Amino acid sequence: MNPQSAIPNAPRRTSPQSPEPLILAFCCHYCAYAAADLAGSMRLQYPANVRLLRLPCTGRVEVNYLLAAFERGADAVIVAGCLEGGCHFQEGNLRARRRVERAKGLLREIGIEPERLEMFNLSSAEGGRFAEIVTEMNERVKHLGLSPMKPDAQSIQAAMREMTHEADERIASEPSGRARGSAHAK
Amino acid sequence: MIVADRKKVPEIRDMISKHTKVLLVGCGTCVTVCLAGGEREIGILGSALRMALRLAGHADVAVDECTIERQCEDAFIDILAQRATQYDAIVSFGCGAGVQALAERFPNTAVYPGLNTQFIGILESQGVWTEKCSGCGNCRLGEFAGICPITRCAKRLFNGPCAGSRDGKCEVDADLDCAWQLIYDRSKALGILDNFDAIAEPQDWSTGLDGGPRKVVREDQHIAGLGPKA
């Protein structure tokens, strides 16, 4: 059984009641993700409500990923790629910028502020810049307010209960002590 | 191929907001190639419509997506037939033929267009499509060095160029190539400039759209009573 679900009201990393906005950052492996790593090594402070998604290149970002993030309740989305001219795949970051622009147009049509989505360019040496970007987006979202697509606390709790239940069932259905048991047997 | 572009999100939202279960149907042929109504575009529009509906206070409208290989052939619609019965509306992201094929196949389901069908054309450059054929039913490209004056000349002249041809561009639009300049250049390259000595006969428009929708019948292939609509 999942130990966390065994304890009712156990503290979780993401509190459903939290008014903090959720920011999703699509980060290129070669720049923004390394910059985030550097920001950590430099002990820089930046808002903890950002979730990083590592991509091999921002050229992997599709418009539907960006919309899906908003549909699932992200308050802001960052696409962070290499400096222009510095893409490891030549023009992935340039393509990403154009897709971000298209997604902004769609957000406008939908009725969501396009400012919630932004593309940034930085190098892997710019840990400070990464912290700045996240802080800037966090401030921007605080100014705009939470996303109108944000599920209410009850829906989040229901979704989390469902996920926990699914995880419990999956764990219960797995053969018990498979890998660990054999390792301990030696 | 048929070239189309998508309708704006609010327009589609308003068409479907009175329904409860809506299926967006993409088409895997022409409109996939012109990036208007293929699987990827359907995914994007599905997401956009769900959000737009929710923001407009219609969160109860369920929107699902699927894409079939070709909407204009009944055999491909078969794949969709059973699933479609679960929905009270369909938005077709095919060309006008696809929309009508779905409407004929599902008489009890509302069918709406998700695209604006534009023309028969080709990919000019990445992300740019241009019109090449008007489907006049009486092709005379052989007389005009393979360049269609009906579609590509703004004045549809059969004996051009007119005096509005300037430096290879059309007076109607400075970005538009003069079709008759193109015909001249290509005729010169092919050594058939003599064609310009003859006067092109007027077009027989009876093969065109006037007189209602057209039909092509292949007597050798036609079997009465056989086929999706027989």
XYZ file of C-alpha atoms in Angstrom:
416
model
C 0.000 0.000 0.000
C 1.123 3.505 -0.706
C 2.463 4.769 2.653
C 1.244 8.294 1.999
C -2.331 7.232 1.323
C -2.350 5.174 4.511
C -2.065 8.361 6.544
C -5.145 10.555 6.153
C -4.429 14.258 5.803
C -0.734 13.553 5.367
C 1.106 16.673 4.220
C 1.804 16.687 0.515
C 4.212 18.745 -1.540
C 1.325 20.346 -3.439
C -1.433 21.498 -1.173
C -4.809 21.690 -2.943
C -5.741 24.764 -0.935
C -2.568 26.579 -1.882
C -3.248 29.905 -3.611
C 0.225 29.768 -5.160
C 0.151 29.749 -8.940
C 1.526 26.747 -10.775
C 4.108 27.521 -13.418
C 5.215 24.930 -15.927
C 8.577 25.377 -17.621
C 9.504 23.508 -20.780
C 13.298 23.573 -20.559
C 15.855 22.677 -23.189
C 18.364 20.131 -21.893
C 21.314 22.139 -23.226
C 20.544 25.516 -21.706
C 17.590 26.257 -19.433
C 17.661 22.895 -17.643
C 21.413 23.217 -17.023
C 20.859 26.840 -15.978
C 18.242 25.674 -13.470
C 20.768 23.166 -12.170
C 23.341 25.937 -11.885
C 20.844 28.168 -10.082
C 20.511 25.377 -7.531
C 24.278 24.970 -7.192
C 24.604 28.729 -6.745
C 21.986 28.543 -3.978
C 19.860 31.123 -5.781
C 16.325 31.663 -4.595
C 13.438 31.417 -7.019
C 9.753 30.585 -6.572
C 9.202 26.949 -5.667
C 5.933 26.716 -7.594
C 7.648 26.109 -10.926
C 7.696 22.610 -12.382
C 10.398 21.830 -14.920
C 9.923 19.596 -17.909
C 13.162 18.699 -19.622
C 13.170 18.446 -23.401
C 16.035 17.559 -25.745
C 15.381 20.909 -27.466
C 12.582 23.480 -27.327
C 11.969 22.487 -30.947
C 10.173 19.511 -29.381
C 7.469 21.812 -28.036
C 4.215 21.533 -29.919
C 1.300 23.944 -29.678
C -0.896 21.207 -28.214
C 1.548 20.687 -25.308
C 1.206 24.350 -24.429
C -2.591 24.326 -24.622
C -2.775 21.026 -22.732
C -0.794 22.626 -19.895
C -3.341 25.434 -19.599
C -6.239 23.015 -19.968
C -4.916 21.048 -17.004
C -4.683 24.125 -14.818
C -1.213 25.630 -15.281
C -1.319 29.345 -14.453
C 1.669 30.171 -16.606
C 3.902 28.344 -19.026
C 7.518 29.137 -19.756
C 9.352 27.832 -22.793
C 13.063 28.293 -22.194
C 15.494 27.560 -24.986
C 19.009 28.374 -26.082
C 20.149 31.817 -27.175
C 19.213 32.537 -30.772
C 21.928 31.143 -32.975
C 23.040 28.754 -30.237
C 20.569 25.883 -30.693
C 22.183 22.434 -30.714
C 19.714 21.485 -33.425
C 20.297 24.712 -35.368
C 16.819 26.210 -35.291
C 14.733 24.343 -32.716
C 14.483 27.424 -30.506
C 13.423 29.590 -33.467
C 10.673 27.129 -34.336
C 9.603 27.011 -30.692
C 9.265 30.809 -30.643
C 6.934 30.700 -33.641
C 4.856 27.953 -32.022
C 4.664 29.964 -28.816
C 3.402 32.919 -30.855
C 0.762 30.703 -32.469
C -0.298 29.344 -29.085
C -0.582 32.918 -27.776
C -2.946 33.703 -30.659
C -5.061 30.680 -29.776
C -5.101 31.639 -26.083
C -6.383 35.064 -27.126
C -9.176 33.399 -29.133
C -10.024 31.148 -26.192
C -10.171 34.084 -23.778
C -7.048 33.405 -21.711
C -4.419 36.136 -21.315
C -1.593 35.355 -23.764
C 0.862 36.899 -21.271
C 0.593 33.675 -19.293
C 2.787 32.071 -21.928
C 6.282 33.282 -22.714
C 9.380 32.126 -24.538
C 12.798 32.955 -23.099
C 16.309 32.423 -24.398
C 19.268 31.853 -22.122
C 22.528 29.934 -21.961
C 23.488 27.113 -19.613
C 25.821 29.533 -17.770
C 22.945 31.816 -16.763
C 21.734 30.370 -13.501
C 20.860 33.860 -12.293
C 18.852 34.580 -15.414
C 16.850 31.374 -14.907
C 15.937 32.470 -11.390
C 14.985 35.889 -12.779
C 12.732 34.371 -15.465
C 10.829 32.239 -12.976
C 10.495 35.174 -10.592
C 9.286 37.419 -13.429
C 6.627 34.907 -14.522
C 5.550 34.356 -10.929
C 5.073 38.103 -10.487
C 3.222 38.305 -13.779
C 0.818 35.550 -12.743
C 0.273 37.128 -9.334
C -0.680 40.319 -11.161
C -3.019 38.476 -13.589
C -4.480 36.214 -10.931
C -4.886 32.455 -11.092
C -5.789 30.955 -14.445
C -9.520 30.881 -15.190
C -8.958 27.247 -16.165
C -7.627 26.352 -12.743
C -9.617 23.532 -11.253
C -11.154 24.309 -7.867
C -9.728 22.785 -4.711
C -12.406 20.070 -4.623
C -11.620 18.897 -8.158
C -7.905 18.813 -7.370
C -8.562 16.761 -4.243
C -10.817 14.388 -6.195
C -8.181 14.013 -8.915
C -5.477 13.388 -6.329
C -7.646 10.803 -4.566
C -8.222 9.086 -7.892
C -4.524 9.118 -8.720
C -3.648 7.758 -5.289
C -6.274 5.056 -5.634
C -4.941 4.079 -9.067
C -1.378 3.994 -7.732
C -2.483 1.827 -4.775
C -4.215 -0.596 -7.104
C -1.215 -0.751 -9.398
C 1.152 -1.423 -6.499
C -1.225 -4.044 -5.077
C -1.448 -5.812 -8.413
C 2.344 -6.079 -8.807
C 3.998 -9.324 -7.636
C 5.171 -8.584 -4.095
C 8.859 -8.095 -3.277
C 9.987 -9.066 -6.757
C 13.309 -7.310 -7.330
C 14.005 -6.362 -3.740
C 13.273 -9.860 -2.453
C 15.789 -11.480 -4.767
C 18.416 -8.879 -3.856
C 17.911 -9.556 -0.155
C 18.016 -13.298 -0.678
C 21.693 -13.187 -1.564
C -5.077 19.083 -53.131
C -7.907 20.874 -51.352
C -6.572 23.726 -49.248
C -8.466 24.939 -46.198
C -7.869 26.951 -43.070
C -9.473 26.681 -39.693
C -12.334 28.680 -38.351
C -11.725 30.818 -35.287
C -12.299 29.186 -31.902
C -15.234 31.440 -30.844
C -17.123 30.652 -34.067
C -16.862 26.889 -33.538
C -17.575 27.310 -29.807
C -20.832 29.127 -30.528
C -21.882 26.454 -33.060
C -21.518 23.605 -30.568
C -22.339 25.246 -27.245
C -25.959 24.037 -27.273
C -24.915 20.382 -27.582
C -23.809 18.053 -24.823
C -21.420 15.629 -26.509
C -19.405 16.740 -29.496
C -16.956 14.788 -31.622
C -14.308 16.639 -33.604
C -13.457 14.600 -36.682
C -10.199 15.263 -38.508
C -9.342 14.162 -42.015
C -6.009 12.528 -42.785
C -5.766 13.558 -46.415
C -5.612 17.048 -48.038
C -6.311 19.107 -44.919
C -3.634 17.242 -42.967
C -1.088 18.224 -45.613
C -2.179 21.882 -45.513
C -2.009 21.776 -41.694
C -5.647 22.680 -41.180
C -7.539 19.597 -40.060
C -5.238 16.660 -39.376
C -4.679 14.752 -36.152
C -2.358 17.369 -34.671
C -4.623 20.288 -35.471
C -7.604 18.412 -34.033
C -5.671 17.920 -30.791
C -4.976 21.643 -30.610
C -8.524 22.663 -31.468
C -9.990 20.105 -29.045
C -7.987 21.577 -26.211
C -8.819 25.131 -27.276
C -12.544 24.422 -27.585
C -12.796 22.693 -24.213
C -11.196 25.714 -22.575
C -13.275 28.211 -24.574
C -16.508 26.373 -23.715
C -15.614 26.268 -20.053
C -14.834 29.970 -19.978
C -18.148 30.705 -21.699
C -20.032 28.763 -19.014
C -20.560 25.608 -21.057
C -18.292 23.281 -19.097
C -20.912 20.536 -19.466
C -20.215 20.182 -23.203
C -17.921 17.175 -23.672
C -15.543 17.470 -26.602
C -13.652 14.444 -27.955
C -11.434 14.082 -30.988
C -10.701 11.495 -33.626
C -9.218 11.486 -37.106
C -10.090 9.244 -40.002
C -8.004 8.688 -43.101
C -10.436 10.296 -45.531
C -13.782 11.906 -44.805
C -14.972 12.069 -48.396
C -15.233 8.271 -48.760
C -17.906 6.297 -47.025
C -15.649 3.279 -46.500
C -13.404 5.338 -44.221
C -16.385 6.783 -42.343
C -17.338 3.183 -41.425
C -14.551 3.207 -38.827
C -16.255 6.126 -37.154
C -19.870 4.990 -37.534
C -20.340 3.194 -34.219
C -18.583 5.815 -32.141
C -20.495 8.644 -33.776
C -23.789 7.350 -32.399
C -22.643 8.376 -28.900
C -22.487 12.050 -29.886
C -25.180 14.584 -30.621
C -22.952 16.770 -32.782
C -19.948 16.376 -35.038
C -17.547 19.073 -36.126
C -15.871 18.040 -39.342
C -12.336 19.232 -39.912
C -12.438 18.072 -43.503
C -13.150 20.083 -46.628
C -16.717 20.877 -47.653
C -16.976 17.427 -49.238
C -16.005 15.806 -45.938
C -18.557 17.819 -43.965
C -21.317 16.816 -46.375
C -20.222 13.177 -46.504
C -20.539 13.016 -42.704
C -23.888 14.845 -42.803
C -25.234 12.342 -45.337
C -23.943 9.386 -43.354
C -25.298 10.584 -39.992
C -28.765 12.027 -40.736
C -29.706 12.319 -37.049
C -26.543 14.050 -35.889
C -25.798 17.755 -36.257
C -22.715 18.247 -38.406
C -20.771 21.536 -38.430
C -17.768 22.707 -40.421
C -14.568 23.395 -38.498
C -12.694 24.668 -41.543
C -13.172 27.185 -44.292
C -12.450 25.306 -47.510
C -10.474 27.611 -49.776
C -9.331 26.164 -53.100
C -7.532 23.495 -55.113
C -3.879 24.401 -54.849
C -0.320 23.457 -54.086
C 2.306 24.154 -51.452
C 4.171 27.224 -52.712
C 6.709 27.421 -49.894
C 6.752 26.220 -46.297
C 3.440 27.329 -44.801
C 2.185 29.007 -47.991
C -0.407 27.485 -50.325
C -1.609 29.000 -53.573
C -4.610 28.396 -55.778
C -3.930 26.669 -59.090
C -7.186 25.210 -60.350
C -10.758 26.450 -60.450
C -12.257 23.086 -61.428
C -13.933 24.588 -64.516
C -14.599 21.162 -66.017
C -12.944 21.998 -69.347
C -9.180 22.070 -68.902
C -7.271 24.126 -71.467
C -3.877 24.212 -69.788
C -2.385 22.759 -72.997
C -3.178 26.011 -74.814
C -1.574 28.191 -72.151
C 1.814 26.535 -71.593
C 0.551 24.801 -68.439
C -0.470 27.970 -66.588
C -4.178 28.483 -65.960
C -5.420 31.972 -66.901
C -8.823 31.264 -65.351
C -7.353 30.727 -61.906
C -4.200 32.782 -61.999
C -5.116 35.849 -64.030
C -7.112 38.252 -61.840
C -9.201 39.182 -64.910
C -9.498 35.626 -66.232
C -8.290 36.772 -69.649
C -7.927 34.174 -72.387
C -6.012 36.535 -74.663
C -3.617 38.373 -72.402
C -1.690 40.114 -71.167
C -3.648 43.254 -70.443
C -2.086 46.675 -69.993
C -2.025 46.140 -66.257
C 0.950 43.787 -66.421
C 3.934 45.653 -64.928
C 7.342 44.071 -64.482
C 5.798 40.646 -64.293
C 3.284 41.662 -61.616
C -0.466 42.224 -61.769
C -1.981 45.686 -61.360
C -4.662 44.197 -59.102
C -2.086 43.180 -56.494
C 1.601 44.054 -56.587
C 2.443 40.711 -54.928
C 0.579 38.751 -57.576
C 2.509 37.344 -60.524
C 0.971 38.251 -63.886
C -0.279 34.915 -65.226
C 0.205 36.118 -68.797
C 3.826 37.077 -68.115
C 4.312 33.527 -66.784
C 2.589 32.085 -69.866
C 4.791 34.227 -72.122
C 8.028 33.282 -70.326
C 7.225 29.605 -70.349
C 6.066 29.648 -73.992
C 9.339 31.340 -74.930
C 11.353 28.719 -73.058
C 9.400 25.947 -74.762
C 9.695 27.588 -78.192
C 5.931 27.864 -78.645
C 5.536 31.639 -78.771
C 3.644 31.106 -82.043
C 0.672 30.193 -79.872
C 0.273 33.911 -79.201
C -0.605 34.463 -82.892
C -3.831 32.520 -82.489
C -6.827 33.926 -80.672
C -7.967 31.696 -77.843
C -11.625 30.735 -78.185
C -14.043 31.670 -75.413
C -14.451 29.085 -72.675
C -17.399 26.695 -72.747
C -18.696 27.409 -69.268
C -21.461 24.834 -69.514
C -19.086 22.388 -67.814
C -18.735 24.752 -64.851
C -20.736 25.071 -61.665
C -23.696 26.800 -63.321
C -26.612 24.398 -63.506
C -26.041 22.725 -60.165
C -23.562 20.196 -58.811
C -21.639 18.196 -61.378
C -21.354 14.463 -61.643
C -18.764 12.207 -63.222
C -19.986 8.785 -64.353
C -17.701 6.025 -65.576
C -20.000 3.707 -67.508
C -17.475 0.841 -67.482
C -17.143 1.035 -63.691
C -20.696 1.866 -62.784
C -22.819 -0.953 -61.361
C -26.384 0.047 -60.514
C -27.263 -0.713 -56.894
C -23.673 -1.089 -55.729
C -21.881 1.499 -53.636
C -22.284 3.372 -50.370
C -25.226 5.500 -51.512
C -26.896 2.967 -53.817
